[in-house]
Short mmCIF file of C-alpha atoms (C1' of nucleotides) in Angstrom, two decimals:
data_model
loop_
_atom_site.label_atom_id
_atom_site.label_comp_id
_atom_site.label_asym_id
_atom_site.label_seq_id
_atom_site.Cartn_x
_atom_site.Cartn_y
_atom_site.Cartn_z
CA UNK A 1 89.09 -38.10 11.92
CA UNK A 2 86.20 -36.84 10.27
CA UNK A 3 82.73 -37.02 12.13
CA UNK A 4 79.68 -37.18 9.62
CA UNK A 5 75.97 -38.55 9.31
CA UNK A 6 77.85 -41.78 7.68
CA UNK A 7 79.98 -42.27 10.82
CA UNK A 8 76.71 -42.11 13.16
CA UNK A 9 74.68 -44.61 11.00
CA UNK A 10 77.45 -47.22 11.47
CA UNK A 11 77.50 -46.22 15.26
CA UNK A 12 74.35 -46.67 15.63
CA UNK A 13 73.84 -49.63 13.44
CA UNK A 14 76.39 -51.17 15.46
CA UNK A 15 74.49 -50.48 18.98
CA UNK A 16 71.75 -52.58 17.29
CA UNK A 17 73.38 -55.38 16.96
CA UNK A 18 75.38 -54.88 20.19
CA UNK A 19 71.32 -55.27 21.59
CA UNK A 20 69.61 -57.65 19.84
CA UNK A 21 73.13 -59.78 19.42
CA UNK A 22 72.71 -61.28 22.33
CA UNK A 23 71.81 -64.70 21.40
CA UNK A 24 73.03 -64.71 17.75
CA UNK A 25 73.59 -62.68 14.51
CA UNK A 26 71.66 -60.03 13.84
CA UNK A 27 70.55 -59.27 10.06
CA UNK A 28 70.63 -56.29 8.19
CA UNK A 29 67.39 -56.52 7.34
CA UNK A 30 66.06 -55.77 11.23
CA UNK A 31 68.58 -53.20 11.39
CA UNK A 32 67.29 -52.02 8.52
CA UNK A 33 63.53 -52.14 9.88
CA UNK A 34 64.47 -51.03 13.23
CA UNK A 35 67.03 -47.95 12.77
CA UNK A 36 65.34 -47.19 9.55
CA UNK A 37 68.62 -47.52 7.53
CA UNK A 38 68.20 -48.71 3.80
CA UNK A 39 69.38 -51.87 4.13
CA UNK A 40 71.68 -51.89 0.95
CA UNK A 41 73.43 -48.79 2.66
CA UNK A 42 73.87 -51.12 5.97
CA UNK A 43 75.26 -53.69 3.58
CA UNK A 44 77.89 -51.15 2.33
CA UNK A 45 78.75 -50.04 5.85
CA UNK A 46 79.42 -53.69 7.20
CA UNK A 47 81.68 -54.54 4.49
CA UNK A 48 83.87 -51.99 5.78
CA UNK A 49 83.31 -53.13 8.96
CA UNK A 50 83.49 -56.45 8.70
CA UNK A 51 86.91 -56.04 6.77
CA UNK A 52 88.34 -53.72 9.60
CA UNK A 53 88.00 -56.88 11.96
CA UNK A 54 84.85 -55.08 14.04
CA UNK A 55 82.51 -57.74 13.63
CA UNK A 56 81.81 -61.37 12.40
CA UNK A 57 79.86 -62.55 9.52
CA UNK A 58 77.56 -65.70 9.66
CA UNK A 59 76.32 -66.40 5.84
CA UNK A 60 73.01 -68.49 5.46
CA UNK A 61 69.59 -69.19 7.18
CA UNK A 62 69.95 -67.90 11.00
CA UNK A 63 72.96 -65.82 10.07
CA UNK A 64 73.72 -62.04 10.11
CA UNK A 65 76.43 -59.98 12.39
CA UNK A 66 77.93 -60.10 15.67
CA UNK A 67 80.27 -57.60 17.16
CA UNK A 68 83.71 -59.28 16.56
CA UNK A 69 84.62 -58.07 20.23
CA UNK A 70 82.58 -57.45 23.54
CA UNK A 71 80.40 -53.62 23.46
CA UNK A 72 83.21 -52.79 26.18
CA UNK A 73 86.04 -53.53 23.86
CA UNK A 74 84.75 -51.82 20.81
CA UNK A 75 85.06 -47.84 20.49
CA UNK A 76 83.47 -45.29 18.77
CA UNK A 77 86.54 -44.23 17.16
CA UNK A 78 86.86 -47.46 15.31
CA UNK A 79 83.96 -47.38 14.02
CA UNK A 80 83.97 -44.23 12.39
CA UNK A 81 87.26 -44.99 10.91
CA UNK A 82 86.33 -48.28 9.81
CA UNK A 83 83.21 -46.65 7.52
CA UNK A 84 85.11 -43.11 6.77
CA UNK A 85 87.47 -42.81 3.77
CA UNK A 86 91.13 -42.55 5.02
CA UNK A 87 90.42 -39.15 4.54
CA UNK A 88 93.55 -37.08 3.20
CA UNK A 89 93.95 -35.21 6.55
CA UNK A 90 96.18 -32.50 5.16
CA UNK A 91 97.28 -31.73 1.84
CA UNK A 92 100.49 -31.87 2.08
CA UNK A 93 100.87 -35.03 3.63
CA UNK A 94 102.91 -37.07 1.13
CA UNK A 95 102.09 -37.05 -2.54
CA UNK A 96 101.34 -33.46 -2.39
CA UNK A 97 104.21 -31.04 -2.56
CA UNK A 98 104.47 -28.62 0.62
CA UNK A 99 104.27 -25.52 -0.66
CA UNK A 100 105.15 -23.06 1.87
CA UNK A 101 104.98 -22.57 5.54
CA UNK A 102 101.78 -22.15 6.17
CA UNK A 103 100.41 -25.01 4.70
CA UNK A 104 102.86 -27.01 6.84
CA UNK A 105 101.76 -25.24 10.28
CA UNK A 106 98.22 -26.68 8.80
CA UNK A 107 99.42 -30.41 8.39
CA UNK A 108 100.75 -30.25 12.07
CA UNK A 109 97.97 -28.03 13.70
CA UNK A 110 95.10 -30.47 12.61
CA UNK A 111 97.25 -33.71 13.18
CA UNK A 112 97.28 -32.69 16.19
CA UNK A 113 93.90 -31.66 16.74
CA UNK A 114 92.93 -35.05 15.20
CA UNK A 115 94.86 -36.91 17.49
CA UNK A 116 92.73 -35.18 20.23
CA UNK A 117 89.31 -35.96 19.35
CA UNK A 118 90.26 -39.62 18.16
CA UNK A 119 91.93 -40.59 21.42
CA UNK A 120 89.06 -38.87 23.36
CA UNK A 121 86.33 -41.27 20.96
CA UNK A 122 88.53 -43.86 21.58
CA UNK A 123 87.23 -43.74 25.13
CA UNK A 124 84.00 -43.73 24.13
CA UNK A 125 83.12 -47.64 23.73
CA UNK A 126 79.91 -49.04 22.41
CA UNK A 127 78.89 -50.52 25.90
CA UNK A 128 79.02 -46.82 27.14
CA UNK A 129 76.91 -45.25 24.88
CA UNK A 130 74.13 -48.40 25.48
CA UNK A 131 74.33 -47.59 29.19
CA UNK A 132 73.88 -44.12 28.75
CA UNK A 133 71.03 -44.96 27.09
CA UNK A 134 69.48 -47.64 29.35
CA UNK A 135 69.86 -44.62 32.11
CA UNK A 136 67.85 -42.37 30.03
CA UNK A 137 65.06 -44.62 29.65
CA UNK A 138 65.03 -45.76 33.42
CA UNK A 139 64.95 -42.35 34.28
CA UNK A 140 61.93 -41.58 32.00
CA UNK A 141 60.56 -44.63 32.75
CA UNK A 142 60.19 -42.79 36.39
CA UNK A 143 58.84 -40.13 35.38
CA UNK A 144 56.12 -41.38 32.57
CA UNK A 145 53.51 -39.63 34.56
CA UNK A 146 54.48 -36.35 33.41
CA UNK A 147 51.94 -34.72 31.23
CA UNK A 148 52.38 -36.10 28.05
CA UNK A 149 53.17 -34.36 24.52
CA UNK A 150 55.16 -31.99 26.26
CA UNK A 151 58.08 -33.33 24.08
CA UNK A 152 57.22 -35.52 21.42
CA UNK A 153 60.35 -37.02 21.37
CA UNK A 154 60.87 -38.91 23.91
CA UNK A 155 62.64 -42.44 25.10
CA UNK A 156 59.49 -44.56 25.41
CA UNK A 157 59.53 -47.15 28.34
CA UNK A 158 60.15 -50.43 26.22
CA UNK A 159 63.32 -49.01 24.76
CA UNK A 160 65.77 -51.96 26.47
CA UNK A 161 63.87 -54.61 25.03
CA UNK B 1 79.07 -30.87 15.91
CA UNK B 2 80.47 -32.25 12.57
CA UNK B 3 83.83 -32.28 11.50
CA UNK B 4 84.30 -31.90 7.96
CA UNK B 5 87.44 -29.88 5.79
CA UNK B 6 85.27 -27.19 5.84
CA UNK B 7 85.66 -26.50 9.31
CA UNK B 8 89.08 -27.17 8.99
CA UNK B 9 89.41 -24.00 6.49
CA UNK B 10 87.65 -21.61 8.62
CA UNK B 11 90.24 -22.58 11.79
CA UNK B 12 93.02 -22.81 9.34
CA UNK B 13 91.96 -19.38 8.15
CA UNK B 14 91.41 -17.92 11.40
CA UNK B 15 94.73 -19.04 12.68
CA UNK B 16 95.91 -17.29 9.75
CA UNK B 17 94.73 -14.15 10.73
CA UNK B 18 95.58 -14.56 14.26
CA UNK B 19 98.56 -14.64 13.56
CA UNK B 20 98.98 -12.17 11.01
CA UNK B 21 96.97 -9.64 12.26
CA UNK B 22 98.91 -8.10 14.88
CA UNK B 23 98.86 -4.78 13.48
CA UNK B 24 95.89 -4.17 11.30
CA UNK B 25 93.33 -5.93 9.23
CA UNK B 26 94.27 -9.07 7.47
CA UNK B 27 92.83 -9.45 3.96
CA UNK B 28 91.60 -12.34 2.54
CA UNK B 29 93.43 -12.34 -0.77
CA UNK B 30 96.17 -12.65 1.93
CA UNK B 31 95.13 -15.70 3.29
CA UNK B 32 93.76 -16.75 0.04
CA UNK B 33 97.16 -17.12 -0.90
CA UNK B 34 98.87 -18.09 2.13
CA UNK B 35 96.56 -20.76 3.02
CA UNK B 36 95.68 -21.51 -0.81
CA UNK B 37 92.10 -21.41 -0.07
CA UNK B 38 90.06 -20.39 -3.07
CA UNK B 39 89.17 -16.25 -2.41
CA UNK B 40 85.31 -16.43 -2.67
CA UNK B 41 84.85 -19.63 -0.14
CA UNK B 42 86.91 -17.76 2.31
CA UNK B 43 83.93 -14.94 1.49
CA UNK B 44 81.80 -17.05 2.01
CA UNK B 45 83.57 -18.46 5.09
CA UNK B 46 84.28 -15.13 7.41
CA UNK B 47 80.45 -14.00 6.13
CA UNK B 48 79.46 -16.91 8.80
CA UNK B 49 82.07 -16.57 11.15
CA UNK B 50 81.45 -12.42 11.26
CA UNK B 51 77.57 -12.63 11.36
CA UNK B 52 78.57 -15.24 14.38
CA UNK B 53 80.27 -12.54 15.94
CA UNK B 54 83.32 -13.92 15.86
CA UNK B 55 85.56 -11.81 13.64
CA UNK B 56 84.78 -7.73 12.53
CA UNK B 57 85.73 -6.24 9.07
CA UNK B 58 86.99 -3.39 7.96
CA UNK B 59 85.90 -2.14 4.87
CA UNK B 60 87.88 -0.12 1.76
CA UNK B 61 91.82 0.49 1.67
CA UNK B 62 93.32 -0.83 4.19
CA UNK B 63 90.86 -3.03 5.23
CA UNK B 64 90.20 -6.82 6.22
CA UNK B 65 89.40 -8.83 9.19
CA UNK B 66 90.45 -8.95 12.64
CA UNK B 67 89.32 -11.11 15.23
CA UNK B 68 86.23 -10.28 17.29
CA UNK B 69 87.92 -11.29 20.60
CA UNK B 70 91.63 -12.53 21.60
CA UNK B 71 92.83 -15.65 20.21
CA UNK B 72 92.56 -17.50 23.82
CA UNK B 73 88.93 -16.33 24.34
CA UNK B 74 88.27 -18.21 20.33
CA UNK B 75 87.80 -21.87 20.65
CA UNK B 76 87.78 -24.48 18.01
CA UNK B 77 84.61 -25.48 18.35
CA UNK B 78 82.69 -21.92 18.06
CA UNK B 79 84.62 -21.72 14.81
CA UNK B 80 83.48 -25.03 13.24
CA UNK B 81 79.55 -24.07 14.87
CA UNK B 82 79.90 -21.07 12.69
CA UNK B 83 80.49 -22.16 9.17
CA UNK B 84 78.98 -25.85 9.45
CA UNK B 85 75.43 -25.94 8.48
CA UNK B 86 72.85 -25.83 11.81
CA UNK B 87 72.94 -30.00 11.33
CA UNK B 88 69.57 -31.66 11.65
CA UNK B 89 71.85 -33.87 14.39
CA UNK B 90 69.18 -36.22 14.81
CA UNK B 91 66.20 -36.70 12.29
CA UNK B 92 63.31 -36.93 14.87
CA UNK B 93 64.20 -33.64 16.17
CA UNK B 94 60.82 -31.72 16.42
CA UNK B 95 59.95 -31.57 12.75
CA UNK B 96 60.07 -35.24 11.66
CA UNK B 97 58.08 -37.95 13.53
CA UNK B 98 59.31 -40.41 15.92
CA UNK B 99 58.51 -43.73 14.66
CA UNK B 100 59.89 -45.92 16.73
CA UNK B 101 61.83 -47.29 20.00
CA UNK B 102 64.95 -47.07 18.37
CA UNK B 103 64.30 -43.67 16.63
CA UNK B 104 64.67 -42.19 19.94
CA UNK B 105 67.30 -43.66 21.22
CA UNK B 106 70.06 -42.68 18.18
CA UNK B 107 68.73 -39.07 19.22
CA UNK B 108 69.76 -39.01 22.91
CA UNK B 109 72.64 -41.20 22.13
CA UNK B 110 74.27 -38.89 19.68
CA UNK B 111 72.68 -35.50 21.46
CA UNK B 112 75.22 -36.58 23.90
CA UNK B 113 77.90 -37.97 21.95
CA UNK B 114 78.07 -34.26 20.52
CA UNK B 115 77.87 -32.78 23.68
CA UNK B 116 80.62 -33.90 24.99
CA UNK B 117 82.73 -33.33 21.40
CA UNK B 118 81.79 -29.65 21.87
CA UNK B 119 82.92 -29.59 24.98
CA UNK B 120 85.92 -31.00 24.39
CA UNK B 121 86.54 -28.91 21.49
CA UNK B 122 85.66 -25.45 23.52
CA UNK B 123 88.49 -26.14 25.89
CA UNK B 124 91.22 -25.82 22.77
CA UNK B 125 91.83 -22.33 21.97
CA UNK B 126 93.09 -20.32 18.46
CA UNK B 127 95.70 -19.14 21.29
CA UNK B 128 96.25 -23.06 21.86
CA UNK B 129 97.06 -24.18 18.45
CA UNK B 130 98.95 -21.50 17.65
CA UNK B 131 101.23 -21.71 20.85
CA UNK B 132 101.27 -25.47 20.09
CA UNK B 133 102.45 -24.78 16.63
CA UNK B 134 105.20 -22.51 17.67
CA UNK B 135 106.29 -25.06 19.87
CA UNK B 136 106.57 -27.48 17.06
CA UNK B 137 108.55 -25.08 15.08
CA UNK B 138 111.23 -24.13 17.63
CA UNK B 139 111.59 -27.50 18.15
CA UNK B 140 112.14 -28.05 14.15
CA UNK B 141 115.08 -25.11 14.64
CA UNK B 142 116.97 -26.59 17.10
CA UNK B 143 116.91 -29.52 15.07
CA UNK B 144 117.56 -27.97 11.87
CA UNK B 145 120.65 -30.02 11.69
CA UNK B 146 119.28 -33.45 10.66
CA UNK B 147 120.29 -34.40 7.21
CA UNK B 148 117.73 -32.30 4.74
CA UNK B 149 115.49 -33.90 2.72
CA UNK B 150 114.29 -36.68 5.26
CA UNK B 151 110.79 -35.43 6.05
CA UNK B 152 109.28 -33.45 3.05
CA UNK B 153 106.99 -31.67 4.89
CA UNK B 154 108.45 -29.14 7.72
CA UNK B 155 107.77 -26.79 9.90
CA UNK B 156 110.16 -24.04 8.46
CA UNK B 157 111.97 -21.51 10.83
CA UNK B 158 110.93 -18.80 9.53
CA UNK B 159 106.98 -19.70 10.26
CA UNK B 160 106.49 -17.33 13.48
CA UNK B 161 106.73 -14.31 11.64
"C1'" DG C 1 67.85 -78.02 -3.94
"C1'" DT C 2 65.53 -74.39 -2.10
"C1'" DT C 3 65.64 -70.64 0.97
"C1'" DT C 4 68.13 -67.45 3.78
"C1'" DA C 5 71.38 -64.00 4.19
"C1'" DG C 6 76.00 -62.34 3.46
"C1'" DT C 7 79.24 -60.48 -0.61
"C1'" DT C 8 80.31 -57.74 -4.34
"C1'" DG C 9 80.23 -54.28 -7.85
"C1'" DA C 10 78.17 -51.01 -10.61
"C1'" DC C 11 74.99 -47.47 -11.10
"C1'" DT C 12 71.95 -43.45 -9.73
"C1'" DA C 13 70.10 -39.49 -6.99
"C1'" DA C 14 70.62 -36.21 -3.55
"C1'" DA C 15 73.32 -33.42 -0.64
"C1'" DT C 16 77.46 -31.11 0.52
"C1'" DT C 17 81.74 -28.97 -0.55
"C1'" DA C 18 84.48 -26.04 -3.23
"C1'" DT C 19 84.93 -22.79 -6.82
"C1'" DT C 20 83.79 -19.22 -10.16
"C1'" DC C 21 81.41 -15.19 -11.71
"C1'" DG C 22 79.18 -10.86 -11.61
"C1'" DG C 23 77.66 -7.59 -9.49
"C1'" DG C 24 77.20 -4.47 -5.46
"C1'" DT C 25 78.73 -1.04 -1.13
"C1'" DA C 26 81.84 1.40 2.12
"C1'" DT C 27 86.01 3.78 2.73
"C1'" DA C 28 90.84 5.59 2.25
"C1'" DC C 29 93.34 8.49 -0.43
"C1'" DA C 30 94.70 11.56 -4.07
"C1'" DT D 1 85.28 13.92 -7.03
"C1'" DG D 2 87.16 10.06 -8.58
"C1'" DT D 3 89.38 5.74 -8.12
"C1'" DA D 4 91.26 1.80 -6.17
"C1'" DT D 5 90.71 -1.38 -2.37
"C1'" DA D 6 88.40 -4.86 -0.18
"C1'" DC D 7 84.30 -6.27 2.09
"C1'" DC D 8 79.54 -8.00 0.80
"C1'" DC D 9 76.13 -10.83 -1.54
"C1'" DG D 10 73.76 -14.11 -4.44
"C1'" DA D 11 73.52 -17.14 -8.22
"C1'" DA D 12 75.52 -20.71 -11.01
"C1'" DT D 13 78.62 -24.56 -11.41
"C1'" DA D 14 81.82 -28.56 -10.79
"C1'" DA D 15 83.54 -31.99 -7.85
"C1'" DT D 16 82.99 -34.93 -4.14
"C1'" DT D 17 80.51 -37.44 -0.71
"C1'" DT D 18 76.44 -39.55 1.00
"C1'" DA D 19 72.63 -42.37 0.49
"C1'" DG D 20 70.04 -45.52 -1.88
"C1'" DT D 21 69.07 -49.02 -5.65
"C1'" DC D 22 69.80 -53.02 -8.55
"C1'" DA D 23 71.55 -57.33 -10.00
"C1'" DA D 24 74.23 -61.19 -9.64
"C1'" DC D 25 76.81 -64.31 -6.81
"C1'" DT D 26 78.36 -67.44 -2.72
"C1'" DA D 27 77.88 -70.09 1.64
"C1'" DA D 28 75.17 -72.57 4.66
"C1'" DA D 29 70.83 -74.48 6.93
"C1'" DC D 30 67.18 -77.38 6.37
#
DNA sequence: GTTTAGTTGACTAAATTATTCGGGTATACA
DNA sequence: TGTATACCCGAATAATTTAGTCAACTAAAC
């Protein structure tokens, strides 16, 4: 399990599409517009996850992606792994001779670990992270009247279009 | 919070010198070659994780580095903080411009997302994989018995030194 | 049959990771 | 006082990963 920028563009590539896939595929290309995500990049990122089963293609005019499950049914966890190389977890793991103790106690200690955070992102599903969000923005939709530029970042009221 | 093999060296090497530093300074030719970690990244390493406070060094003969605090008061996550690079986490973070909707939203999404990772990974102590580890390996004694050769890579007995 | 949009592969640039090198400085010890 | 040990530091480098680009191709709608 390795968590990197690469991981977080599919994530949140994929809560696009979980949004505006409501009534039918989304392209790249408005992902690309919208998230700001150079849409050959995007392209790269839904073979993989196309291939790992985590959404549907629809080639031609009016086509694009759809999550191949419900938001509810799809977790963060398989997403990252989806886009991530298999990643050789530990060194010895295999191919590589196991040199001495130590680098054993490694292979177990982060297998371990691993197994950890993946089952705990494996909670995480894409329909929780979009509510999350959708409570954010009702919340600051609440409190718009607050003098504003005090942050310049903020979740602007239109957000849940 | 990203997880890369880089943070996996630093807790590797930490664990390493938890466990080996019982009685004085542990040197990092030591672990160099325990943990086969090249000499100069593990410089390179503990100078993060002691300007973070979370190791102190001993200088000339005799010398090396202990552990700031107890292994059960070290967690995971403080560790991986330490030598990973302050992450931009989100790119409209003060700095950059928020251009759109969306923009926003992959910022509060993942600021929260990494919240709870960190939190997750400040519950699991150096005391915690290392007690979790020793488990492993007693359990790997008892069993010594099972024909040899089936599993390359094992915990050996000999590993809580 | 033309346009849309996915599919694929190769290629490049930038960033990060991992390593190497060459010097320093502090300290124990003889 | 000298010398060996081992931390300390920065620059240079190679390898890998990330991110982006380009070009050609295929399937389907209209």
């Amino acid at each position: 399990m390795r968590l990197t920028t690469k991981g977080r563009f599919a994530v949140t590539a994929m809560i696009d599409v979980a949004l505006h896939g409501t009534d039918g595929p989304v392209t790249l290309a408005a992902v690309s517009e919208r998230q700001r995500i150079s849409l050959s990049y995007l392209e790269q990122l839904f073979g993989k996850l196309r291939r790992s089963g985590l959404v549907d293609s629809v080639r031609g005019p009016g086509g694009g992606y759809l999550l191949a499950r419900t938001a509810a049914e799809l977790s963060v966890a398989e997403i990252i792994v989806a886009v991530d190389e298999p990643i050789d977890a530990t060194q010895c793991g295999g191919r590589e001779n196991c040199l001495d103790d130590r680098r054993c106690m490694t292979h177990d200690l982060w297998a371990g670990l691993n197994n950890h955070i993946f089952s705990f992102l494996s909670g995480v599903s894409l329909a929780h992270l979009v509510a999350q969000q959708q409570a954010v923005a009702a919340k600051a939709m609440e409190t718009r009247k607050a003098p504003a530029g005090t942050k310049p970042c903020k979740v602007p009221v239109t957000a849940a279009a």
